[in-house]
PDB file of C-alpha atoms and ligand atoms in Angstrom:
ATOM      1  CA  MET A  31     -32.041 -56.155 -24.217  1.00  0.00           C
ATOM      2  CA  ALA A  32     -33.122 -58.589 -27.206  1.00  0.00           C
ATOM      3  CA  ARG A  33     -36.317 -56.099 -27.959  1.00  0.00           C
ATOM      4  CA  SER A  34     -33.961 -53.123 -28.011  1.00  0.00           C
ATOM      5  CA  TYR A  35     -31.765 -54.665 -30.610  1.00  0.00           C
ATOM      6  CA  VAL A  36     -34.240 -55.570 -33.042  1.00  0.00           C
ATOM      7  CA  ARG A  37     -35.723 -51.868 -32.569  1.00  0.00           C
ATOM      8  CA  GLU A  38     -32.461 -50.582 -33.250  1.00  0.00           C
ATOM      9  CA  ALA A  39     -31.565 -52.693 -36.004  1.00  0.00           C
ATOM     10  CA  ARG A  40     -35.079 -51.559 -37.724  1.00  0.00           C
ATOM     11  CA  ARG A  41     -34.311 -47.822 -37.184  1.00  0.00           C
ATOM     12  CA  ARG A  42     -31.005 -48.619 -38.616  1.00  0.00           C
ATOM     13  CA  VAL A  43     -32.239 -50.177 -41.895  1.00  0.00           C
ATOM     14  CA  GLY A  44     -35.715 -48.071 -42.408  1.00  0.00           C
ATOM     15  CA  PRO A  45     -38.951 -49.500 -43.265  1.00  0.00           C
ATOM     16  CA  LYS A  46     -39.406 -52.898 -45.637  1.00  0.00           C
ATOM     17  CA  ARG A  47     -41.456 -50.656 -48.155  1.00  0.00           C
ATOM     18  CA  ASP A  48     -38.239 -48.343 -48.269  1.00  0.00           C
ATOM     19  CA  ARG A  49     -36.026 -51.322 -48.744  1.00  0.00           C
ATOM     20  CA  ILE A  50     -37.499 -53.683 -51.408  1.00  0.00           C
ATOM     21  CA  VAL A  51     -36.187 -51.975 -54.704  1.00  0.00           C
ATOM     22  CA  PRO A  52     -32.522 -51.384 -53.136  1.00  0.00           C
ATOM     23  CA  VAL A  53     -32.355 -55.096 -52.247  1.00  0.00           C
ATOM     24  CA  VAL A  54     -33.552 -56.244 -55.507  1.00  0.00           C
ATOM     25  CA  GLU A  55     -31.364 -53.979 -57.243  1.00  0.00           C
ATOM     26  CA  ARG A  56     -28.089 -54.920 -54.924  1.00  0.00           C
ATOM     27  CA  LEU A  57     -28.985 -58.487 -55.095  1.00  0.00           C
ATOM     28  CA  LEU A  58     -29.076 -58.138 -59.423  1.00  0.00           C
ATOM     29  CA  ALA A  59     -25.703 -56.551 -58.889  1.00  0.00           C
ATOM     30  CA  GLU A  60     -24.180 -59.736 -56.767  1.00  0.00           C
ATOM     31  CA  HIS A  61     -26.257 -62.167 -58.475  1.00  0.00           C
ATOM     32  CA  PRO A  62     -26.535 -61.381 -62.344  1.00  0.00           C
ATOM     33  CA  ASP A  63     -26.618 -65.072 -63.091  1.00  0.00           C
ATOM     34  CA  ALA A  64     -29.290 -65.749 -60.669  1.00  0.00           C
ATOM     35  CA  THR A  65     -31.695 -68.052 -62.447  1.00  0.00           C
ATOM     36  CA  ILE A  66     -33.671 -71.409 -62.240  1.00  0.00           C
ATOM     37  CA  ALA A  67     -31.200 -74.200 -61.692  1.00  0.00           C
ATOM     38  CA  LEU A  68     -33.178 -76.814 -63.668  1.00  0.00           C
ATOM     39  CA  THR A  69     -32.031 -78.066 -67.359  1.00  0.00           C
ATOM     40  CA  PHE A  70     -35.307 -77.897 -69.444  1.00  0.00           C
ATOM     41  CA  ARG A  71     -35.972 -77.664 -73.392  1.00  0.00           C
ATOM     42  CA  ASN A  72     -39.850 -77.218 -73.261  1.00  0.00           C
ATOM     43  CA  ASP A  73     -42.768 -76.283 -71.321  1.00  0.00           C
ATOM     44  CA  LEU A  74     -43.475 -80.305 -70.824  1.00  0.00           C
ATOM     45  CA  GLU A  75     -39.695 -80.785 -69.622  1.00  0.00           C
ATOM     46  CA  LEU A  76     -40.075 -77.877 -67.501  1.00  0.00           C
ATOM     47  CA  LEU A  77     -43.209 -79.469 -65.614  1.00  0.00           C
ATOM     48  CA  VAL A  78     -41.688 -82.388 -65.298  1.00  0.00           C
ATOM     49  CA  SER A  79     -38.108 -81.120 -63.965  1.00  0.00           C
ATOM     50  CA  VAL A  80     -40.203 -78.842 -61.350  1.00  0.00           C
ATOM     51  CA  MET A  81     -42.407 -82.048 -60.177  1.00  0.00           C
ATOM     52  CA  LEU A  82     -39.638 -83.897 -59.681  1.00  0.00           C
ATOM     53  CA  SER A  83     -37.499 -81.430 -57.732  1.00  0.00           C
ATOM     54  CA  ALA A  84     -40.160 -81.689 -54.662  1.00  0.00           C
ATOM     55  CA  GLN A  85     -37.749 -82.970 -51.687  1.00  0.00           C
ATOM     56  CA  THR A  86     -34.654 -83.095 -53.550  1.00  0.00           C
ATOM     57  CA  THR A  87     -32.161 -80.934 -54.961  1.00  0.00           C
ATOM     58  CA  ASP A  88     -32.099 -79.013 -58.665  1.00  0.00           C
ATOM     59  CA  VAL A  89     -28.617 -80.788 -59.317  1.00  0.00           C
ATOM     60  CA  ASN A  90     -30.072 -84.112 -58.471  1.00  0.00           C
ATOM     61  CA  VAL A  91     -32.770 -83.639 -60.985  1.00  0.00           C
ATOM     62  CA  ASN A  92     -30.837 -82.566 -63.723  1.00  0.00           C
ATOM     63  CA  ARG A  93     -28.696 -85.616 -63.392  1.00  0.00           C
ATOM     64  CA  VAL A  94     -31.894 -87.884 -63.725  1.00  0.00           C
ATOM     65  CA  THR A  95     -33.734 -85.911 -66.592  1.00  0.00           C
ATOM     66  CA  GLN A  96     -30.776 -86.010 -68.452  1.00  0.00           C
ATOM     67  CA  ALA A  97     -31.232 -89.408 -69.256  1.00  0.00           C
ATOM     68  CA  LEU A  98     -35.184 -89.256 -68.925  1.00  0.00           C
ATOM     69  CA  PHE A  99     -35.592 -86.439 -71.655  1.00  0.00           C
ATOM     70  CA  GLU A 100     -33.599 -88.533 -74.001  1.00  0.00           C
ATOM     71  CA  LYS A 101     -36.364 -91.560 -73.617  1.00  0.00           C
ATOM     72  CA  TYR A 102     -39.295 -89.652 -72.974  1.00  0.00           C
ATOM     73  CA  HIS A 103     -40.536 -87.035 -75.390  1.00  0.00           C
ATOM     74  CA  ALA A 104     -44.310 -86.546 -75.496  1.00  0.00           C
ATOM     75  CA  PRO A 105     -46.964 -87.181 -72.585  1.00  0.00           C
ATOM     76  CA  GLU A 106     -47.739 -90.389 -74.573  1.00  0.00           C
ATOM     77  CA  ASP A 107     -44.433 -91.775 -73.897  1.00  0.00           C
ATOM     78  CA  TYR A 108     -44.891 -91.443 -69.781  1.00  0.00           C
ATOM     79  CA  LEU A 109     -48.066 -93.724 -70.281  1.00  0.00           C
ATOM     80  CA  ALA A 110     -46.238 -96.432 -72.944  1.00  0.00           C
ATOM     81  CA  VAL A 111     -44.071 -98.122 -70.074  1.00  0.00           C
ATOM     82  CA  PRO A 112     -45.016 -99.961 -67.076  1.00  0.00           C
ATOM     83  CA  GLN A 113     -45.209 -97.737 -64.183  1.00  0.00           C
ATOM     84  CA  GLU A 114     -42.459 -99.702 -62.563  1.00  0.00           C
ATOM     85  CA  GLU A 115     -40.030 -98.671 -65.393  1.00  0.00           C
ATOM     86  CA  LEU A 116     -40.814 -94.847 -64.927  1.00  0.00           C
ATOM     87  CA  GLU A 117     -40.291 -95.561 -61.147  1.00  0.00           C
ATOM     88  CA  GLN A 118     -36.809 -96.742 -61.933  1.00  0.00           C
ATOM     89  CA  ASP A 119     -36.253 -94.018 -64.785  1.00  0.00           C
ATOM     90  CA  ILE A 120     -36.626 -91.347 -61.808  1.00  0.00           C
ATOM     91  CA  PHE A 121     -35.803 -93.446 -58.794  1.00  0.00           C
ATOM     92  CA  ALA A 122     -32.997 -91.201 -58.007  1.00  0.00           C
ATOM     93  CA  THR A 123     -34.984 -88.118 -57.188  1.00  0.00           C
ATOM     94  CA  GLY A 124     -36.564 -89.669 -54.080  1.00  0.00           C
ATOM     95  CA  PHE A 125     -40.374 -90.641 -53.588  1.00  0.00           C
ATOM     96  CA  TYR A 126     -40.237 -92.176 -56.860  1.00  0.00           C
ATOM     97  CA  ARG A 127     -43.673 -94.057 -56.376  1.00  0.00           C
ATOM     98  CA  GLN A 128     -45.586 -91.279 -55.555  1.00  0.00           C
ATOM     99  CA  LYS A 129     -43.509 -89.174 -58.002  1.00  0.00           C
ATOM    100  CA  ALA A 130     -44.061 -91.708 -61.003  1.00  0.00           C
ATOM    101  CA  LYS A 131     -47.829 -91.980 -60.213  1.00  0.00           C
ATOM    102  CA  SER A 132     -48.341 -88.299 -60.055  1.00  0.00           C
ATOM    103  CA  LEU A 133     -46.416 -87.883 -63.634  1.00  0.00           C
ATOM    104  CA  ARG A 134     -48.970 -90.768 -65.026  1.00  0.00           C
ATOM    105  CA  GLY A 135     -52.209 -88.921 -63.971  1.00  0.00           C
ATOM    106  CA  MET A 136     -50.891 -85.495 -64.961  1.00  0.00           C
ATOM    107  CA  MET A 137     -49.796 -87.144 -68.569  1.00  0.00           C
ATOM    108  CA  THR A 138     -52.927 -88.593 -68.962  1.00  0.00           C
ATOM    109  CA  MET A 139     -54.850 -85.075 -68.077  1.00  0.00           C
ATOM    110  CA  LEU A 140     -52.858 -83.548 -70.557  1.00  0.00           C
ATOM    111  CA  ILE A 141     -53.910 -85.812 -73.082  1.00  0.00           C
ATOM    112  CA  GLU A 142     -57.416 -86.031 -72.249  1.00  0.00           C
ATOM    113  CA  GLU A 143     -57.937 -82.477 -71.378  1.00  0.00           C
ATOM    114  CA  TYR A 144     -55.398 -80.127 -72.763  1.00  0.00           C
ATOM    115  CA  ASP A 145     -54.309 -81.791 -76.493  1.00  0.00           C
ATOM    116  CA  GLY A 146     -51.348 -83.057 -74.725  1.00  0.00           C
ATOM    117  CA  GLU A 147     -49.600 -79.448 -74.341  1.00  0.00           C
ATOM    118  CA  VAL A 148     -49.294 -77.791 -70.914  1.00  0.00           C
ATOM    119  CA  PRO A 149     -51.903 -75.370 -70.084  1.00  0.00           C
ATOM    120  CA  GLU A 150     -51.143 -71.926 -69.997  1.00  0.00           C
ATOM    121  CA  SER A 151     -53.459 -70.483 -66.951  1.00  0.00           C
ATOM    122  CA  PHE A 152     -52.486 -71.186 -63.252  1.00  0.00           C
ATOM    123  CA  ASP A 153     -55.586 -72.757 -61.969  1.00  0.00           C
ATOM    124  CA  ASP A 154     -55.574 -75.026 -65.362  1.00  0.00           C
ATOM    125  CA  LEU A 155     -52.096 -76.057 -64.160  1.00  0.00           C
ATOM    126  CA  LEU A 156     -53.121 -76.736 -60.553  1.00  0.00           C
ATOM    127  CA  ARG A 157     -55.667 -79.268 -61.802  1.00  0.00           C
ATOM    128  CA  LEU A 158     -52.885 -81.330 -62.631  1.00  0.00           C
ATOM    129  CA  PRO A 159     -52.087 -84.391 -60.629  1.00  0.00           C
ATOM    130  CA  GLY A 160     -48.934 -83.842 -58.315  1.00  0.00           C
ATOM    131  CA  VAL A 161     -48.982 -80.144 -59.363  1.00  0.00           C
ATOM    132  CA  ALA A 162     -49.303 -77.844 -55.936  1.00  0.00           C
ATOM    133  CA  ARG A 163     -48.926 -74.020 -55.836  1.00  0.00           C
ATOM    134  CA  LYS A 164     -45.101 -73.600 -56.176  1.00  0.00           C
ATOM    135  CA  THR A 165     -45.016 -76.064 -59.074  1.00  0.00           C
ATOM    136  CA  ALA A 166     -47.658 -73.942 -60.669  1.00  0.00           C
ATOM    137  CA  ASN A 167     -45.781 -70.931 -59.606  1.00  0.00           C
ATOM    138  CA  VAL A 168     -42.433 -71.756 -60.997  1.00  0.00           C
ATOM    139  CA  VAL A 169     -43.846 -72.925 -64.115  1.00  0.00           C
ATOM    140  CA  SER A 170     -45.583 -70.021 -64.746  1.00  0.00           C
ATOM    141  CA  ALA A 171     -42.562 -67.669 -64.104  1.00  0.00           C
ATOM    142  CA  GLU A 172     -40.447 -69.250 -66.310  1.00  0.00           C
ATOM    143  CA  ARG A 173     -43.023 -68.703 -68.970  1.00  0.00           C
ATOM    144  CA  GLY A 174     -43.133 -65.003 -68.232  1.00  0.00           C
ATOM    145  CA  ASN A 175     -46.482 -64.773 -66.504  1.00  0.00           C
ATOM    146  CA  ALA A 176     -45.932 -65.001 -62.941  1.00  0.00           C
ATOM    147  CA  GLN A 177     -48.712 -65.385 -60.999  1.00  0.00           C
ATOM    148  CA  GLY A 178     -47.079 -65.347 -57.456  1.00  0.00           C
ATOM    149  CA  VAL A 179     -43.808 -65.601 -55.397  1.00  0.00           C
ATOM    150  CA  VAL A 180     -42.124 -68.760 -55.331  1.00  0.00           C
ATOM    151  CA  VAL A 181     -41.615 -69.870 -51.466  1.00  0.00           C
ATOM    152  CA  ASP A 182     -38.798 -72.228 -50.863  1.00  0.00           C
ATOM    153  CA  THR A 183     -36.428 -72.470 -47.974  1.00  0.00           C
ATOM    154  CA  HIS A 184     -33.942 -69.934 -48.790  1.00  0.00           C
ATOM    155  CA  VAL A 185     -36.697 -67.818 -50.135  1.00  0.00           C
ATOM    156  CA  ARG A 186     -38.365 -68.408 -46.360  1.00  0.00           C
ATOM    157  CA  ARG A 187     -35.012 -68.003 -44.567  1.00  0.00           C
ATOM    158  CA  VAL A 188     -33.417 -64.803 -46.376  1.00  0.00           C
ATOM    159  CA  SER A 189     -36.739 -62.926 -46.549  1.00  0.00           C
ATOM    160  CA  GLN A 190     -37.466 -63.463 -42.518  1.00  0.00           C
ATOM    161  CA  ARG A 191     -34.005 -62.545 -42.081  1.00  0.00           C
ATOM    162  CA  LEU A 192     -34.621 -59.346 -44.077  1.00  0.00           C
ATOM    163  CA  GLY A 193     -37.396 -58.564 -42.113  1.00  0.00           C
ATOM    164  CA  PHE A 194     -40.008 -58.733 -45.121  1.00  0.00           C
ATOM    165  CA  THR A 195     -42.203 -61.270 -43.421  1.00  0.00           C
ATOM    166  CA  LYS A 196     -42.656 -63.024 -40.018  1.00  0.00           C
ATOM    167  CA  GLN A 197     -44.558 -65.804 -41.085  1.00  0.00           C
ATOM    168  CA  GLU A 198     -43.462 -69.730 -41.514  1.00  0.00           C
ATOM    169  CA  ASP A 199     -45.976 -71.043 -43.663  1.00  0.00           C
ATOM    170  CA  PRO A 200     -44.706 -70.665 -47.351  1.00  0.00           C
ATOM    171  CA  VAL A 201     -48.735 -69.350 -48.401  1.00  0.00           C
ATOM    172  CA  LYS A 202     -48.720 -66.902 -45.684  1.00  0.00           C
ATOM    173  CA  ILE A 203     -44.977 -65.755 -46.670  1.00  0.00           C
ATOM    174  CA  GLU A 204     -46.112 -65.767 -50.292  1.00  0.00           C
ATOM    175  CA  ARG A 205     -48.787 -63.154 -49.286  1.00  0.00           C
ATOM    176  CA  ASP A 206     -46.741 -61.210 -47.760  1.00  0.00           C
ATOM    177  CA  LEU A 207     -44.245 -60.840 -50.449  1.00  0.00           C
ATOM    178  CA  ILE A 208     -46.658 -60.289 -52.810  1.00  0.00           C
ATOM    179  CA  LYS A 209     -47.954 -57.532 -50.919  1.00  0.00           C
ATOM    180  CA  LEU A 210     -44.043 -55.879 -50.822  1.00  0.00           C
ATOM    181  CA  VAL A 211     -42.418 -56.937 -53.950  1.00  0.00           C
ATOM    182  CA  PRO A 212     -43.234 -55.111 -57.226  1.00  0.00           C
ATOM    183  CA  ARG A 213     -44.925 -57.325 -59.549  1.00  0.00           C
ATOM    184  CA  ALA A 214     -42.544 -56.847 -62.382  1.00  0.00           C
ATOM    185  CA  ASP A 215     -39.871 -58.634 -60.079  1.00  0.00           C
ATOM    186  CA  TRP A 216     -42.039 -61.651 -58.787  1.00  0.00           C
ATOM    187  CA  ALA A 217     -40.331 -63.977 -61.236  1.00  0.00           C
ATOM    188  CA  ARG A 218     -37.050 -62.978 -60.435  1.00  0.00           C
ATOM    189  CA  PHE A 219     -37.143 -62.259 -56.733  1.00  0.00           C
ATOM    190  CA  PRO A 220     -37.141 -66.023 -55.966  1.00  0.00           C
ATOM    191  CA  HIS A 221     -33.976 -66.655 -57.998  1.00  0.00           C
ATOM    192  CA  LEU A 222     -32.075 -63.676 -56.175  1.00  0.00           C
ATOM    193  CA  LEU A 223     -33.029 -64.703 -52.776  1.00  0.00           C
ATOM    194  CA  ILE A 224     -32.123 -68.624 -53.620  1.00  0.00           C
ATOM    195  CA  TRP A 225     -28.922 -67.536 -54.807  1.00  0.00           C
ATOM    196  CA  HIS A 226     -28.287 -65.245 -52.152  1.00  0.00           C
ATOM    197  CA  GLY A 227     -29.133 -68.002 -49.987  1.00  0.00           C
ATOM    198  CA  ARG A 228     -26.852 -70.586 -51.450  1.00  0.00           C
ATOM    199  CA  ARG A 229     -23.976 -68.511 -51.472  1.00  0.00           C
ATOM    200  CA  ILE A 230     -23.709 -65.882 -48.795  1.00  0.00           C
ATOM    201  CA  CYS A 231     -26.869 -65.828 -46.555  1.00  0.00           C
ATOM    202  CA  ASP A 232     -26.376 -69.752 -45.312  1.00  0.00           C
ATOM    203  CA  ALA A 233     -29.027 -71.441 -42.930  1.00  0.00           C
ATOM    204  CA  ARG A 234     -26.089 -71.919 -40.206  1.00  0.00           C
ATOM    205  CA  LYS A 235     -23.389 -69.743 -41.193  1.00  0.00           C
ATOM    206  CA  PRO A 236     -24.397 -66.521 -43.028  1.00  0.00           C
ATOM    207  CA  GLU A 237     -21.163 -64.445 -44.159  1.00  0.00           C
ATOM    208  CA  CYS A 238     -22.611 -61.086 -43.511  1.00  0.00           C
ATOM    209  CA  GLU A 239     -18.817 -59.619 -43.747  1.00  0.00           C
ATOM    210  CA  VAL A 240     -19.209 -59.972 -47.574  1.00  0.00           C
ATOM    211  CA  CYS A 241     -23.036 -59.325 -47.877  1.00  0.00           C
ATOM    212  CA  PRO A 242     -23.962 -56.348 -49.863  1.00  0.00           C
ATOM    213  CA  LEU A 243     -26.875 -55.794 -47.743  1.00  0.00           C
ATOM    214  CA  ALA A 244     -25.087 -55.807 -44.580  1.00  0.00           C
ATOM    215  CA  LEU A 245     -24.487 -52.436 -43.677  1.00  0.00           C
ATOM    216  CA  ASP A 246     -27.790 -50.202 -44.361  1.00  0.00           C
ATOM    217  CA  LEU A 247     -30.355 -53.013 -45.736  1.00  0.00           C
ATOM    218  CA  CYS A 248     -30.507 -55.548 -43.513  1.00  0.00           C
ATOM    219  CA  PRO A 249     -31.754 -55.973 -39.925  1.00  0.00           C
ATOM    220  CA  SER A 250     -29.995 -59.449 -38.709  1.00  0.00           C
ATOM    221  CA  SER A 251     -26.915 -57.980 -40.263  1.00  0.00           C
ATOM    222  CA  ARG A 252     -24.106 -59.358 -37.997  1.00  0.00           C
ATOM    223  CA  VAL A 253     -21.898 -56.220 -39.182  1.00  0.00           C
ATOM    224  CA  ARG A 254     -22.675 -52.763 -37.903  1.00  0.00           C
TER     225      ARG A 254
HETATM  226  S1  LIG B 468     -26.258 -59.045 -43.799  1.00  0.00           S
HETATM  227 FE1  LIG B 468     -26.424 -61.389 -43.179  1.00  0.00          FE
HETATM  228  S2  LIG B 468     -28.186 -61.892 -42.614  1.00  0.00           S
HETATM  229 FE2  LIG B 468     -28.692 -60.120 -43.601  1.00  0.00          FE
HETATM  230  S3  LIG B 468     -29.171 -60.794 -45.879  1.00  0.00           S
HETATM  231 FE3  LIG B 468     -26.638 -60.526 -45.747  1.00  0.00          FE
HETATM  232  S4  LIG B 468     -26.120 -62.873 -44.954  1.00  0.00           S
HETATM  233 FE4  LIG B 468     -28.036 -62.614 -44.647  1.00  0.00          FE
END
């Protein structure tokens, strides 16, 4: 019974290759304001914000960085205070000990190897302490040089519901999305799914009744 429902749903919406462009277009129309929710003024603030956003919300990070970026401007500023002081200044983002350690390691490498600037290349970003693939992806995308597709909890859930991936692991999900999403959309695609996931395709209670993908583009739609 369940299998025939899945088959019926797939037939109704068609193959994912035919759906990806209309999905992007409709989500763009629905969420024209879908951009990064972090507040930053330059590449260093972007890097720090993304790093601090691990395991917490963007709203929470913005609250912390409002004061943080008034106090710390250059990489040297993060090293000019005792580690405990930096820990206090980022305390509210959680995991503050590890994050403070990573921030100091990151700033040391920026000063010693990159003239105090945030490096351009994706591989160089990945070398920085505390910078994993997701952070490097977000930073590259915001600088107009997307090297992949950012996968967070919303991107994972909405991609699965749309039948774009069956994977659970973020790296494997990204691999599926890279093959499917046109490269020109790599940067904005995650923002569209994140905002759609927050506003309509909720984890527990998706609002298919008001979703612009429900009738012909989503195999998981509760509306038929
Ligand atoms: S139709 Fe429902 S399950 Fe599919 S994307 Fe929209 S809200 Fe999510």
